[in-house]
Coordinates of C-alpha atoms in Angstrom, one line a residue:
M19 CA 120.8 265.1 51.8
G20 CA 117.9 264.5 54.2
E21 CA 119.7 260.9 55.3
H22 CA 123.2 262.3 55.9
E23 CA 121.7 264.9 58.5
S24 CA 119.2 262.7 60.1
A25 CA 122.1 260.2 60.8
Q26 CA 124.6 263.1 62.0
E27 CA 121.6 264.1 64.7
K28 CA 121.4 260.9 65.5
K29 CA 125.4 260.6 66.5
F30 CA 125.7 263.8 68.6
R31 CA 122.1 263.5 70.6
F32 CA 122.6 262.9 74.1
Q33 CA 119.9 261.3 76.6
F34 CA 119.7 261.6 80.1
L35 CA 119.2 258.4 82.4
E36 CA 116.4 258.7 85.1
Q37 CA 116.5 256.4 88.4
K38 CA 113.2 254.5 88.5
Y39 CA 112.1 251.6 90.8
G40 CA 111.6 248.1 89.2
F41 CA 110.4 244.5 89.6
F42 CA 112.2 241.9 88.5
H43 CA 111.6 238.2 87.8
C44 CA 114.1 235.5 87.1
S45 CA 112.0 233.1 84.9
D46 CA 114.9 230.2 85.6
C47 CA 115.4 230.5 89.0
N48 CA 111.9 231.9 89.8
I49 CA 113.2 234.4 92.2
R50 CA 111.2 237.9 92.1
W51 CA 113.1 241.6 93.5
E52 CA 112.5 245.2 93.2
S53 CA 115.1 247.2 93.5
A54 CA 114.8 251.6 93.7
Y55 CA 118.4 251.3 91.1
V56 CA 116.7 250.9 87.5
W57 CA 118.3 253.9 84.9
C58 CA 115.6 254.6 82.2
I59 CA 116.6 256.9 79.5
S60 CA 114.7 260.2 81.0
G61 CA 111.1 260.4 79.9
T62 CA 110.6 256.9 79.5
N63 CA 110.3 253.7 80.9
K64 CA 113.2 252.4 78.4
V65 CA 115.9 250.3 80.7
Y66 CA 119.2 251.2 80.5
F67 CA 120.7 248.8 82.0
K68 CA 119.7 245.0 83.4
Q69 CA 120.3 243.5 86.8
L70 CA 122.1 240.1 87.5
C71 CA 120.1 237.3 89.1
R72 CA 121.6 236.5 92.7
K73 CA 121.4 232.9 92.1
C74 CA 122.1 232.1 88.5
Q75 CA 123.7 235.6 87.5
E76 CA 121.8 236.1 84.3
G77 CA 120.7 239.2 83.3
Y78 CA 117.3 240.7 83.7
N79 CA 115.1 243.7 82.6
P80 CA 112.5 244.6 85.3
Y81 CA 108.7 243.3 83.9
K82 CA 107.5 246.5 85.6
V83 CA 108.6 249.8 86.4
E84 CA 107.3 252.6 88.4
S85 CA 108.5 256.5 88.9
I86 CA 109.9 256.6 92.8
Q87 CA 107.3 258.3 94.5
C88 CA 106.3 259.2 98.0
Q89 CA 103.2 256.8 98.8
T90 CA 101.7 259.7 100.7
C91 CA 101.1 262.3 98.0
S92 CA 102.1 260.7 94.9
K93 CA 104.9 262.9 94.3
S94 CA 108.5 262.1 93.4
R95 CA 110.1 265.0 95.3
C96 CA 107.5 266.2 98.2
N97 CA 107.8 268.1 101.7
C98 CA 105.8 265.8 103.5
P99 CA 106.5 265.2 107.1
M100 CA 106.1 261.1 107.0
K101 CA 107.7 260.0 104.0
K102 CA 105.9 256.7 102.8
R103 CA 108.8 255.4 99.9
H104 CA 109.4 252.3 97.6
I105 CA 113.1 252.5 99.1
D106 CA 114.6 250.9 101.8
I107 CA 117.6 252.9 103.2
K108 CA 118.6 250.1 105.5
R109 CA 119.0 247.9 102.2
P110 CA 122.8 248.2 100.9
H111 CA 122.7 248.5 97.0
R112 CA 123.9 245.2 95.5
Q113 CA 126.7 246.7 93.2
E114 CA 127.8 243.3 92.1
L115 CA 124.2 242.3 90.9
C116 CA 123.9 246.0 89.1
G117 CA 124.5 246.4 85.4
R118 CA 125.3 250.0 85.7
C119 CA 127.6 249.7 89.0
K120 CA 129.4 246.4 88.0
G121 CA 133.1 247.0 87.4
K122 CA 133.0 250.8 88.0
R123 CA 134.0 253.3 90.4
L124 CA 131.1 255.4 91.3
S125 CA 128.3 253.4 92.8
C126 CA 124.9 254.2 91.8
E127 CA 124.2 255.3 95.5
S128 CA 127.2 258.1 94.8
T129 CA 125.3 261.9 94.3
Y130 CA 127.4 262.3 91.5
S131 CA 126.1 259.6 89.3
F132 CA 122.6 260.4 89.7
K133 CA 122.0 261.9 86.3
Y134 CA 123.9 260.4 83.6
I135 CA 124.6 261.3 80.2
V136 CA 124.9 258.1 77.4

């Protein structure tokens, strides 16, 4: 009976995703990139969506994941007047290379998709 209950609990357990910053390396093309659109299971660095290499289109998980944080005070959310962050808001999010965005109507940049139930 205990096995049946744990299977039932697993079936109905929801997990949230949180946005993090990742460092990627394609071993085939030897291309490196960084992304502020890495989606991990909340409270962990377990990556849920891969990103594609822009050259060979192979999917990769980041080799290193960090919380997105202010470089001045090291907090995720802060009120620092000069925010030094990983994110360069002038660079567009490459939806065609994103495992979460690819083929979807909502992109990672959409405010409605910030926290996502799996």
